[in-house]
Coordinates of C-alpha atoms in Angstrom, one line a residue:
Chain A
M1017 CA 134.2 28.6 -104.9
T1018 CA 130.9 27.5 -103.5
G1019 CA 128.3 28.9 -106.0
P1020 CA 126.6 26.8 -108.6
G1021 CA 129.1 28.0 -111.2
A1022 CA 132.0 26.6 -109.4
Q1023 CA 130.3 23.2 -109.3
D1024 CA 130.1 22.8 -112.9
D1025 CA 133.6 21.6 -113.1
L1026 CA 132.4 18.4 -111.1
A1027 CA 130.2 17.3 -113.9
R1028 CA 132.3 14.3 -114.7
L1029 CA 133.5 13.5 -111.1
S1030 CA 132.3 10.3 -109.6
L1031 CA 133.0 9.2 -106.1
N1032 CA 133.6 5.4 -105.8
Q1033 CA 132.1 4.4 -102.4
E1034 CA 135.2 2.4 -101.2
T1035 CA 136.9 5.8 -101.0
V1036 CA 134.5 6.7 -98.1
K1037 CA 133.8 3.2 -96.8
Q1038 CA 132.9 4.8 -93.5
W1039 CA 129.7 6.0 -95.0
S1040 CA 126.5 4.0 -95.3
L1041 CA 124.7 4.1 -98.5
P1042 CA 122.2 6.7 -97.4
E1043 CA 125.2 8.7 -96.0
L1044 CA 126.9 8.4 -99.3
A1045 CA 123.9 9.4 -101.3
D1046 CA 123.3 12.5 -99.1
G1047 CA 126.8 13.5 -98.8
C1048 CA 127.5 13.2 -102.5
A1049 CA 124.4 15.3 -103.5
A1050 CA 125.3 17.9 -100.8
A1051 CA 128.8 18.2 -102.2
G1052 CA 127.3 18.8 -105.7
L1053 CA 128.2 15.5 -107.2
R1054 CA 126.2 13.7 -110.0
H1055 CA 127.8 10.4 -109.9
V1056 CA 128.8 7.5 -107.6
G1057 CA 130.6 4.1 -108.2
L1058 CA 129.2 1.3 -106.1
W1059 CA 130.3 -2.1 -104.7
R1060 CA 128.3 -5.2 -104.7
E1061 CA 128.5 -6.2 -101.1
P1062 CA 127.1 -3.0 -99.6
V1063 CA 124.5 -2.8 -102.2
Q1064 CA 123.3 -6.3 -101.7
K1065 CA 123.2 -5.6 -97.9
Y1066 CA 121.0 -2.5 -98.5
G1067 CA 119.0 -4.2 -101.2
V1068 CA 119.7 -3.7 -104.8
E1069 CA 116.4 -2.1 -105.8
A1070 CA 116.4 0.1 -102.6
A1071 CA 119.9 1.2 -103.5
A1072 CA 119.1 2.1 -106.9
K1073 CA 116.1 4.2 -105.7
L1074 CA 118.3 5.8 -103.1
V1075 CA 121.0 7.1 -105.5
R1076 CA 118.5 8.0 -108.1
D1077 CA 116.4 10.0 -105.7
A1078 CA 119.7 11.8 -104.7
G1079 CA 120.1 12.9 -108.4
L1080 CA 123.0 10.6 -108.7
T1081 CA 123.9 8.1 -111.6
V1082 CA 125.9 5.0 -111.0
T1083 CA 128.9 5.1 -113.1
S1084 CA 130.2 1.5 -112.3
L1085 CA 129.6 -1.4 -110.2
C1086 CA 132.6 -3.3 -108.6
R1087 CA 133.1 -6.1 -109.2
G1088 CA 132.7 -9.3 -111.2
G1089 CA 135.4 -11.5 -112.4
F1090 CA 137.6 -14.2 -110.6
F1091 CA 137.4 -16.3 -113.7
T1092 CA 140.6 -18.2 -113.4
A1093 CA 139.7 -21.3 -111.3
A1094 CA 140.4 -24.7 -113.1
E1095 CA 137.7 -26.8 -111.6
P1096 CA 134.4 -27.1 -113.3
E1097 CA 132.3 -26.5 -110.2
A1098 CA 134.3 -23.3 -109.2
R1099 CA 134.0 -22.1 -112.8
A1100 CA 130.2 -22.7 -112.8
A1101 CA 129.8 -20.9 -109.6
A1102 CA 131.8 -17.9 -110.9
L1103 CA 129.8 -17.6 -113.9
D1104 CA 126.6 -17.8 -111.9
D1105 CA 127.9 -15.1 -109.6
N1106 CA 128.8 -12.8 -112.5
R1107 CA 125.3 -13.2 -114.1
A1108 CA 124.0 -12.0 -110.7
A1109 CA 126.5 -9.1 -110.8
I1110 CA 125.3 -8.2 -114.2
D1111 CA 121.7 -8.3 -113.2
E1112 CA 122.6 -5.9 -110.2
A1113 CA 124.5 -3.5 -112.5
A1114 CA 121.4 -3.5 -114.8
T1115 CA 119.1 -2.6 -111.8
L1116 CA 121.3 0.1 -110.7
G1117 CA 121.3 1.6 -114.0
T1118 CA 125.0 1.4 -114.7
D1119 CA 126.4 0.2 -117.9
T1120 CA 129.7 -0.9 -116.5
L1121 CA 130.5 -4.0 -114.4
V1122 CA 134.3 -3.8 -113.4
L1123 CA 136.0 -7.1 -113.6
V1124 CA 138.9 -8.2 -111.4
S1125 CA 139.7 -11.3 -113.4
G1126 CA 141.4 -13.5 -111.0
G1127 CA 144.9 -14.7 -110.0
L1128 CA 146.7 -17.9 -110.4
P1129 CA 144.9 -21.0 -108.9
A1130 CA 146.8 -22.4 -105.9
G1131 CA 150.0 -24.1 -107.1
S1132 CA 149.6 -23.0 -110.6
R1133 CA 152.4 -21.2 -112.7
D1134 CA 150.4 -21.0 -115.8
L1135 CA 149.7 -17.5 -116.5
R1136 CA 148.8 -18.2 -120.0
G1137 CA 146.3 -20.8 -119.2
A1138 CA 144.7 -18.6 -116.5
R1139 CA 144.4 -15.7 -119.1
E1140 CA 142.6 -18.2 -121.4
R1141 CA 140.0 -19.1 -118.9
I1142 CA 139.3 -15.5 -118.6
A1143 CA 138.5 -15.3 -122.2
E1144 CA 136.3 -18.4 -121.9
A1145 CA 134.2 -16.6 -119.2
L1146 CA 134.0 -13.5 -121.2
A1147 CA 132.7 -15.5 -124.2
E1148 CA 130.0 -16.8 -121.9
L1149 CA 129.1 -13.6 -120.2
G1150 CA 129.4 -11.0 -122.8
P1151 CA 126.1 -11.7 -124.6
Y1152 CA 124.2 -11.9 -121.4
A1153 CA 125.6 -8.6 -120.2
A1154 CA 125.0 -6.8 -123.6
E1155 CA 121.5 -8.0 -123.6
R1156 CA 121.0 -6.2 -120.3
G1157 CA 122.8 -2.9 -121.3
V1158 CA 125.9 -3.8 -119.3
R1159 CA 129.5 -4.0 -120.5
L1160 CA 132.1 -6.2 -119.0
A1161 CA 135.1 -3.9 -118.2
I1162 CA 138.4 -5.7 -117.8
E1163 CA 140.6 -3.9 -115.3
P1164 CA 144.4 -4.5 -115.7
L1165 CA 145.6 -4.6 -112.1
H1166 CA 149.1 -3.6 -111.1
P1167 CA 151.6 -6.4 -111.7
M1168 CA 152.1 -6.8 -107.9
Y1169 CA 148.6 -8.4 -107.9
A1170 CA 149.4 -10.8 -110.7
S1171 CA 149.5 -14.1 -108.6
D1172 CA 146.7 -13.5 -106.2
R1173 CA 144.1 -11.1 -107.8
C1174 CA 144.5 -10.5 -111.5
V1175 CA 146.7 -12.1 -114.1
V1176 CA 145.8 -9.2 -116.4
S1177 CA 148.5 -6.7 -115.6
T1178 CA 148.8 -4.2 -118.4
L1179 CA 146.3 -2.3 -120.6
A1180 CA 147.8 -4.1 -123.7
Q1181 CA 146.9 -7.5 -122.1
A1182 CA 143.5 -6.2 -121.3
L1183 CA 142.9 -4.9 -124.8
D1184 CA 144.2 -8.3 -126.3
L1185 CA 141.5 -10.0 -124.3
A1186 CA 138.7 -7.4 -124.9
E1187 CA 139.3 -7.2 -128.7
R1188 CA 138.4 -10.9 -129.2
F1189 CA 134.8 -9.8 -128.3
P1190 CA 132.3 -7.0 -129.6
A1191 CA 133.1 -3.6 -128.2
E1192 CA 129.5 -3.4 -126.8
Q1193 CA 130.3 -6.6 -124.7
V1194 CA 133.7 -6.2 -123.4
G1195 CA 135.8 -2.9 -122.6
V1196 CA 138.5 -2.1 -120.4
V1197 CA 139.3 0.1 -117.3
V1198 CA 142.1 2.7 -117.2
D1199 CA 143.0 3.0 -113.5
T1200 CA 145.9 5.4 -112.9
Y1201 CA 147.0 3.4 -109.8
H1202 CA 147.6 0.2 -111.9
L1203 CA 149.1 1.8 -115.0
W1204 CA 150.9 4.9 -114.1
W1205 CA 154.4 3.2 -114.3
D1206 CA 153.9 1.7 -117.8
D1207 CA 155.5 3.6 -120.8
T1208 CA 153.1 1.9 -123.1
A1209 CA 150.0 3.0 -121.2
G1210 CA 149.5 6.0 -123.5
A1211 CA 149.6 3.9 -126.6
G1212 CA 147.0 1.5 -124.8
I1213 CA 144.7 4.3 -124.1
D1214 CA 144.8 5.5 -127.6
R1215 CA 144.2 2.0 -128.8
A1216 CA 141.2 1.6 -126.3
G1217 CA 139.9 5.0 -127.6
R1218 CA 140.1 3.9 -131.4
G1219 CA 138.4 0.7 -130.6
G1220 CA 135.5 2.2 -128.5
R1221 CA 136.8 0.1 -125.5
L1222 CA 137.5 2.7 -122.8
A1223 CA 134.6 1.7 -120.4
A1224 CA 135.8 3.4 -117.2
F1225 CA 138.6 5.8 -116.0
Q1226 CA 139.5 5.6 -112.4
L1227 CA 141.9 7.7 -110.3
A1228 CA 144.1 7.1 -107.3
D1229 CA 147.7 8.1 -106.5
W1230 CA 150.7 6.0 -106.0
V1231 CA 152.3 6.4 -102.5
T1232 CA 155.0 4.4 -100.8
P1233 CA 155.9 2.5 -98.6
L1234 CA 153.3 0.1 -99.5
P1235 CA 151.7 -1.6 -96.6
E1236 CA 151.7 -5.4 -96.0
G1237 CA 149.5 -7.2 -98.5
V1238 CA 149.7 -4.0 -100.8
L1239 CA 145.9 -3.8 -101.0
L1240 CA 145.0 -0.6 -98.9
G1241 CA 147.9 1.7 -99.8
R1242 CA 146.4 3.8 -102.4
G1243 CA 147.2 7.6 -102.1
Q1244 CA 144.9 10.7 -102.2
L1245 CA 145.1 12.6 -105.4
G1246 CA 148.2 14.6 -105.5
D1247 CA 149.9 12.8 -102.7
G1248 CA 151.9 10.6 -104.9
A1249 CA 153.9 9.9 -108.1
V1250 CA 151.1 9.7 -110.7
D1251 CA 150.7 12.5 -113.3
L1252 CA 146.9 12.4 -113.0
R1253 CA 146.3 15.4 -115.3
W1254 CA 148.4 13.7 -118.1
F1255 CA 146.0 10.7 -117.7
R1256 CA 143.0 12.8 -118.1
E1257 CA 144.2 14.6 -121.1
R1258 CA 145.3 11.5 -122.7
T1259 CA 141.9 9.6 -122.1
E1260 CA 140.1 12.8 -123.4
A1261 CA 142.1 12.9 -126.6
A1262 CA 141.3 9.1 -127.0
G1263 CA 137.8 10.3 -126.9
H1264 CA 136.7 9.6 -123.3
T1265 CA 134.4 12.3 -122.0
G1266 CA 132.6 10.2 -119.5
P1267 CA 132.9 9.9 -115.7
I1268 CA 136.1 10.3 -113.8
E1269 CA 135.9 8.0 -110.9
V1270 CA 138.0 8.4 -107.8
E1271 CA 138.6 5.1 -106.0
I1272 CA 141.0 5.2 -103.2
F1273 CA 141.4 2.4 -100.7
N1274 CA 143.1 3.8 -97.7
P1275 CA 142.3 3.3 -94.0
A1276 CA 143.7 6.6 -93.1
L1277 CA 140.9 8.1 -95.2
W1278 CA 138.3 5.8 -93.6
A1279 CA 139.3 6.9 -90.2
R1280 CA 138.3 10.5 -91.2
D1281 CA 134.8 12.2 -91.5
G1282 CA 133.3 11.2 -94.8
A1283 CA 132.3 14.8 -95.9
E1284 CA 135.8 15.9 -95.1
V1285 CA 137.4 13.4 -97.2
L1286 CA 135.1 14.0 -100.2
A1287 CA 135.8 17.8 -99.8
E1288 CA 139.5 17.0 -100.1
V1289 CA 138.9 14.7 -103.1
I1290 CA 137.0 17.5 -104.8
A1291 CA 139.9 20.0 -104.0
R1292 CA 142.5 17.7 -105.1
Y1293 CA 140.6 16.8 -108.3
R1294 CA 140.4 20.5 -109.2
Q1295 CA 144.0 21.0 -108.3
H1296 CA 145.7 17.9 -109.9
V1297 CA 143.2 16.4 -112.5
L1298 CA 141.2 19.5 -114.2
P1299 CA 142.9 21.8 -116.6
E1300 CA 145.3 24.3 -114.9
K1301 CA 143.7 27.8 -114.4
Chain B
M894 CA 173.5 -37.5 -105.0
T895 CA 176.8 -36.3 -103.1
G896 CA 179.5 -37.7 -105.5
P897 CA 181.6 -35.5 -107.8
G898 CA 179.4 -36.5 -110.7
A899 CA 176.2 -35.2 -109.1
Q900 CA 178.0 -31.8 -108.7
D901 CA 178.5 -31.2 -112.3
D902 CA 175.0 -29.9 -112.6
L903 CA 175.9 -27.1 -110.4
A904 CA 178.4 -25.8 -112.9
R905 CA 176.3 -22.7 -113.6
L906 CA 174.8 -22.0 -110.3
S907 CA 175.9 -18.9 -108.5
L908 CA 174.9 -18.0 -104.9
N909 CA 174.3 -14.2 -104.4
Q910 CA 175.5 -13.4 -101.0
E911 CA 172.4 -11.6 -100.0
T912 CA 170.5 -14.8 -100.0
V913 CA 172.6 -15.9 -97.1
K914 CA 173.3 -12.5 -95.5
Q915 CA 173.9 -14.2 -92.1
W916 CA 177.2 -15.5 -93.5
S917 CA 180.3 -13.4 -93.4
L918 CA 182.4 -13.3 -96.5
P919 CA 184.8 -16.1 -95.2
E920 CA 181.8 -18.1 -94.3
L921 CA 180.3 -17.6 -97.7
A922 CA 183.5 -18.5 -99.5
D923 CA 184.0 -21.7 -97.4
G924 CA 180.2 -22.6 -97.4
C925 CA 180.0 -22.2 -101.1
A926 CA 183.2 -24.3 -101.8
A927 CA 182.2 -27.0 -99.5
A928 CA 178.7 -27.2 -101.2
G929 CA 180.6 -27.7 -104.7
L930 CA 179.6 -24.2 -106.0
R931 CA 182.0 -22.4 -108.4
H932 CA 180.4 -18.9 -108.4
V933 CA 179.1 -16.2 -106.1
G934 CA 177.4 -12.9 -106.5
L935 CA 178.8 -10.2 -104.2
W936 CA 177.3 -6.7 -102.7
R937 CA 179.3 -3.6 -102.4
E938 CA 178.8 -3.0 -98.7
P939 CA 180.2 -6.3 -97.2
V940 CA 182.9 -6.3 -99.7
Q941 CA 184.0 -2.8 -98.8
K942 CA 183.9 -3.6 -95.2
Y943 CA 186.1 -6.6 -95.7
G944 CA 188.3 -4.9 -98.2
V945 CA 187.9 -5.3 -101.8
E946 CA 191.3 -6.7 -102.6
A947 CA 191.1 -9.1 -99.6
A948 CA 187.6 -10.1 -100.8
A949 CA 188.9 -10.8 -104.3
K950 CA 191.6 -13.0 -102.9
L951 CA 189.3 -14.8 -100.5
V952 CA 186.9 -15.9 -103.0
R953 CA 189.7 -16.7 -105.7
D954 CA 191.3 -18.9 -103.2
A955 CA 188.1 -20.7 -102.5
G956 CA 188.0 -21.5 -106.3
L957 CA 185.1 -19.2 -106.8
T958 CA 184.4 -16.7 -109.6
V959 CA 182.3 -13.5 -109.0
T960 CA 179.5 -13.5 -111.4
S961 CA 178.2 -10.0 -110.6
L962 CA 178.6 -7.0 -108.2
C963 CA 175.4 -5.5 -106.8
R964 CA 175.0 -2.7 -107.2
G965 CA 175.7 0.6 -109.0
G966 CA 172.9 3.0 -110.3
F967 CA 170.7 5.5 -108.5
F968 CA 171.1 7.9 -111.5
T969 CA 167.8 9.8 -111.3
A970 CA 168.7 12.8 -109.0
A971 CA 168.2 16.1 -110.8
E972 CA 170.6 18.3 -109.0
P973 CA 174.1 18.6 -110.3
E974 CA 175.9 17.8 -107.0
A975 CA 173.8 14.7 -106.5
R976 CA 174.5 13.6 -110.0
A977 CA 178.1 14.2 -109.8
A978 CA 178.2 12.2 -106.5
A979 CA 176.3 9.3 -108.1
L980 CA 178.7 9.2 -111.0
D981 CA 181.7 9.2 -108.7
D982 CA 180.3 6.3 -106.7
N983 CA 179.6 4.4 -109.8
R984 CA 183.2 4.7 -111.0
A985 CA 184.2 3.4 -107.7
A986 CA 181.8 0.5 -108.0
I987 CA 183.2 -0.2 -111.5
D988 CA 186.7 -0.3 -110.1
E989 CA 185.7 -2.7 -107.3
A990 CA 184.0 -4.9 -109.8
A991 CA 187.2 -5.1 -111.8
T992 CA 189.1 -5.8 -108.8
L993 CA 186.8 -8.7 -107.9
G994 CA 187.2 -10.0 -111.5
T995 CA 183.7 -9.7 -112.5
D996 CA 182.5 -8.5 -115.8
T997 CA 179.0 -7.4 -114.6
L998 CA 178.1 -4.5 -112.5
V999 CA 174.3 -4.7 -111.7
L1000 CA 172.5 -1.4 -111.8
V1001 CA 169.4 -0.4 -109.9
S1002 CA 168.7 2.8 -111.7
G1003 CA 166.9 4.9 -109.2
G1004 CA 163.3 6.0 -108.7
L1005 CA 161.6 9.4 -109.0
P1006 CA 163.1 12.3 -107.1
A1007 CA 161.0 13.4 -104.3
G1008 CA 157.9 15.4 -105.5
S1009 CA 158.6 14.4 -109.2
R1010 CA 156.1 12.7 -111.4
D1011 CA 158.4 12.8 -114.5
L1012 CA 159.2 9.2 -115.3
R1013 CA 160.3 10.1 -118.8
G1014 CA 162.8 12.7 -117.4
A1015 CA 164.1 10.3 -114.9
R1016 CA 164.7 7.6 -117.5
E1017 CA 166.6 10.2 -119.6
R1018 CA 168.8 11.0 -116.8
I1019 CA 169.7 7.3 -116.6
A1020 CA 170.7 7.4 -120.2
E1021 CA 172.9 10.4 -119.6
A1022 CA 174.7 8.6 -116.7
L1023 CA 175.2 5.4 -118.9
A1024 CA 176.8 7.6 -121.5
E1025 CA 179.1 9.0 -119.0
L1026 CA 180.0 5.6 -117.3
G1027 CA 179.8 3.0 -120.3
P1028 CA 183.3 3.8 -121.7
Y1029 CA 184.8 3.9 -118.2
A1030 CA 183.4 0.5 -117.4
A1031 CA 184.3 -1.0 -120.7
E1032 CA 187.9 0.1 -120.5
R1033 CA 188.1 -2.0 -117.2
G1034 CA 186.3 -5.1 -118.6
V1035 CA 183.2 -4.4 -116.7
R1036 CA 179.8 -4.0 -118.2
L1037 CA 176.7 -2.0 -116.8
A1038 CA 173.9 -4.3 -116.5
I1039 CA 170.4 -2.5 -116.3
E1040 CA 168.1 -4.5 -114.1
P1041 CA 164.4 -3.8 -114.7
L1042 CA 162.8 -3.9 -111.3
H1043 CA 159.2 -4.9 -110.7
P1044 CA 156.7 -2.0 -111.3
M1045 CA 156.0 -1.9 -107.6
Y1046 CA 159.5 -0.2 -107.2
A1047 CA 158.8 2.3 -110.0
S1048 CA 158.6 5.2 -107.7
D1049 CA 161.3 4.8 -105.1
R1050 CA 164.0 2.5 -106.5
C1051 CA 163.9 2.0 -110.2
V1052 CA 162.0 3.6 -113.0
V1053 CA 163.0 0.9 -115.4
S1054 CA 160.3 -1.6 -114.9
T1055 CA 160.2 -3.9 -117.9
L1056 CA 162.8 -5.8 -120.0
A1057 CA 161.7 -3.7 -123.0
Q1058 CA 162.4 -0.5 -121.2
A1059 CA 165.8 -1.8 -120.2
L1060 CA 166.6 -2.7 -123.6
D1061 CA 165.4 0.5 -125.1
L1062 CA 168.1 2.2 -122.8
A1063 CA 170.8 -0.3 -123.3
E1064 CA 170.6 -0.4 -127.0
R1065 CA 171.5 3.2 -127.2
F1066 CA 175.0 2.1 -126.2
P1067 CA 177.6 -0.4 -127.4
A1068 CA 176.8 -4.0 -126.3
E1069 CA 180.1 -4.3 -124.5
Q1070 CA 179.3 -1.2 -122.3
V1071 CA 175.6 -1.8 -121.4
G1072 CA 173.6 -4.8 -121.0
V1073 CA 170.4 -6.0 -119.1
V1074 CA 169.6 -8.3 -116.2
V1075 CA 167.0 -10.9 -116.4
D1076 CA 165.6 -11.5 -112.9
T1077 CA 162.6 -13.7 -112.5
Y1078 CA 161.2 -11.9 -109.6
H1079 CA 160.8 -8.7 -111.5
L1080 CA 159.6 -10.1 -114.8
W1081 CA 157.6 -13.2 -114.2
W1082 CA 154.3 -11.5 -114.7
D1083 CA 155.1 -9.9 -118.1
D1084 CA 153.8 -11.7 -121.2
T1085 CA 156.4 -9.8 -123.2
A1086 CA 159.3 -11.0 -121.1
G1087 CA 159.9 -13.8 -123.5
A1088 CA 160.2 -11.6 -126.4
G1089 CA 162.6 -9.3 -124.5
I1090 CA 164.8 -12.3 -123.6
D1091 CA 164.9 -13.1 -127.4
R1092 CA 165.8 -9.5 -128.1
A1093 CA 168.4 -9.3 -125.4
G1094 CA 169.9 -12.6 -126.8
R1095 CA 170.0 -11.3 -130.3
G1096 CA 171.7 -8.2 -129.4
G1097 CA 174.2 -9.8 -127.0
R1098 CA 172.8 -7.9 -124.1
L1099 CA 171.9 -10.6 -121.8
A1100 CA 174.5 -9.7 -119.0
A1101 CA 173.0 -11.7 -116.0
F1102 CA 170.3 -14.1 -115.2
Q1103 CA 169.0 -14.1 -111.6
L1104 CA 166.4 -16.2 -109.8
A1105 CA 164.0 -15.8 -107.0
D1106 CA 160.4 -16.9 -106.7
W1107 CA 157.2 -14.8 -106.2
V1108 CA 155.3 -15.3 -103.1
T1109 CA 152.5 -13.5 -101.4
P1110 CA 151.5 -11.8 -99.3
L1111 CA 154.1 -9.1 -99.9
P1112 CA 155.5 -7.6 -96.6
E1113 CA 155.3 -3.9 -95.8
G1114 CA 157.8 -2.0 -98.0
V1115 CA 157.6 -5.0 -100.5
L1116 CA 161.6 -5.4 -100.3
L1117 CA 162.1 -8.5 -98.4
G1118 CA 159.5 -10.9 -99.6
R1119 CA 161.1 -13.0 -102.2
G1120 CA 160.4 -16.6 -102.1
Q1121 CA 162.7 -19.6 -102.1
L1122 CA 162.8 -21.4 -105.6
G1123 CA 159.7 -23.5 -106.1
D1124 CA 157.6 -21.8 -103.3
G1125 CA 155.9 -19.3 -105.5
A1126 CA 154.2 -18.5 -108.9
V1127 CA 157.3 -18.3 -111.2
D1128 CA 157.9 -20.8 -113.9
L1129 CA 161.7 -20.8 -113.2
R1130 CA 162.4 -23.6 -115.7
W1131 CA 160.8 -21.7 -118.5
F1132 CA 163.0 -18.7 -117.7
R1133 CA 166.1 -21.1 -117.9
E1134 CA 165.1 -22.6 -121.1
R1135 CA 164.2 -19.3 -122.7
T1136 CA 167.4 -17.5 -121.8
E1137 CA 169.3 -20.6 -123.0
A1138 CA 167.5 -20.5 -126.2
A1139 CA 168.5 -16.8 -126.5
G1140 CA 172.1 -17.8 -126.1
H1141 CA 172.8 -17.4 -122.4
T1142 CA 174.9 -20.3 -121.2
G1143 CA 176.5 -18.3 -118.4
P1144 CA 175.9 -18.2 -114.6
I1145 CA 172.5 -18.5 -113.1
E1146 CA 172.4 -16.5 -110.0
V1147 CA 170.0 -17.0 -107.0
E1148 CA 169.2 -13.9 -105.2
I1149 CA 166.6 -14.0 -102.6
F1150 CA 166.0 -11.4 -100.0
N1151 CA 164.0 -13.1 -97.3
P1152 CA 164.4 -12.6 -93.4
A1153 CA 163.2 -16.3 -93.0
L1154 CA 166.1 -17.5 -94.8
W1155 CA 168.5 -15.3 -93.0
A1156 CA 167.1 -16.6 -89.6
R1157 CA 168.4 -20.2 -90.5
D1158 CA 171.8 -21.8 -90.7
G1159 CA 173.5 -20.7 -93.9
A1160 CA 174.6 -24.0 -95.0
E1161 CA 171.1 -25.5 -94.6
V1162 CA 169.7 -22.6 -96.7
L1163 CA 172.3 -23.2 -99.4
A1164 CA 171.6 -26.9 -99.4
E1165 CA 168.0 -26.0 -99.9
V1166 CA 168.7 -23.8 -102.7
I1167 CA 170.7 -26.4 -104.5
A1168 CA 167.9 -28.9 -104.1
R1169 CA 165.4 -26.4 -105.3
Y1170 CA 167.5 -25.5 -108.3
R1171 CA 167.8 -29.2 -109.2
Q1172 CA 164.1 -29.5 -108.9
H1173 CA 162.7 -26.4 -110.5
V1174 CA 165.5 -25.0 -112.7
L1175 CA 167.4 -27.7 -114.2
P1176 CA 166.0 -30.0 -116.9
E1177 CA 163.5 -32.5 -115.5
K1178 CA 164.9 -36.0 -115.3

């Protein structure tokens, strides 16, 4: 399983760098290239630290394309100064995405402001921000990708909790400006997710497809408890098939936040991701 | 605010005993009566320990009615022996509810069996159990109340995650056999919850209405992190108004699992619950 032929089944696989947070950007570029990957997903903080132009060259020279940049968003503040700062920061994120050559900026839209119970108002402020940023992004070849986050993040990270909500927001704007992210970790429990994927496909809104598994018990704060592919409750193959049926033939990005993976050798983690991807995501042989 | 007139606004308030787990059943009966409450919600384990008949007499003698018994359910096992045992245990729970004089048995329907990723199959096994138990319950004046649990419990506790899913299940059976529970902690994030409440009201399915607030960060295991009324993100008054508009004029049960409340004096916690109920749930003055 190590010849070039065997590698062809990795054509769509993208490794989000948070999965191997222990790797520096050069280690990531080298490690992914060595493992036969063609794509990576990047995060703003490590890219800024390394230098955006330098990071773009680094991954390009390693033969990798950037499938998405995480993340813009946090649009729900109510005060004008905070809102203006969020818009400025998102314009910078769009510029960085364009420099990295990715067409997808993933958005974590923001939770409820402190003391607020107004979910509807917060969602409306997201729409206002999308209206501001959509044209700016599209002019630079970047699409804003609304990521519905699991409902357990609704108060503190993202008031967009379902794919239907994300599409309700996205569809208020042109498809080349605003799309949605299908992340199995956030959507696996929802019996309307399949219908949402179909709807996203029909409207040309399926901007990114990300994988992580759902494992319990959840850790305190519930942020760093994502499971390695195959370790949990998610029918990953079903999601791959359904997104394909909806027309998505682009990258499949693996994004797992888990300190147990970060404590291991990065190359070993990537090899495991690849093996699990073959076993649980690709068609059964 | 301590005269008999002021107490009238507590006519619908019910204290679920898990909110004051530090209290024995006699302490609960005395404490609730002393605070002017008319209703309690009970759990099977402490009731069994005290004796079901004795517990029924205890609360009756204190002038309290039992608004619900928690909990039946755990219907999702696949093996015949485990399924038969679950049905037997639920028949016992129905008998206990009847003895306690409550018409509502709250169901936590069960998560995915170990190693399974088949949410649809698990939900179908719940329907099979409801078909078995519904007539048995109705004959005893007890209704099975499906509680949709927050999606963060979908793998290990309850594959019924939304009010719409609960209603889809309940509506396959007569309304006098199977209803649903509206618990703010589980449903607050869902922009379709209002439509679900309306639908439950129209169909005569709204069997119980429970309150807890949503606070973060969530603790490890995410089971014991419910917030005192008013401490979190939930618009409790909106839920009370919406359930009333849907025709629910019955008990409003406060059910908060939180070790910080259990570490305090029970009477003090109940006084706080009452104050918060007046401030955040009842109509504004």
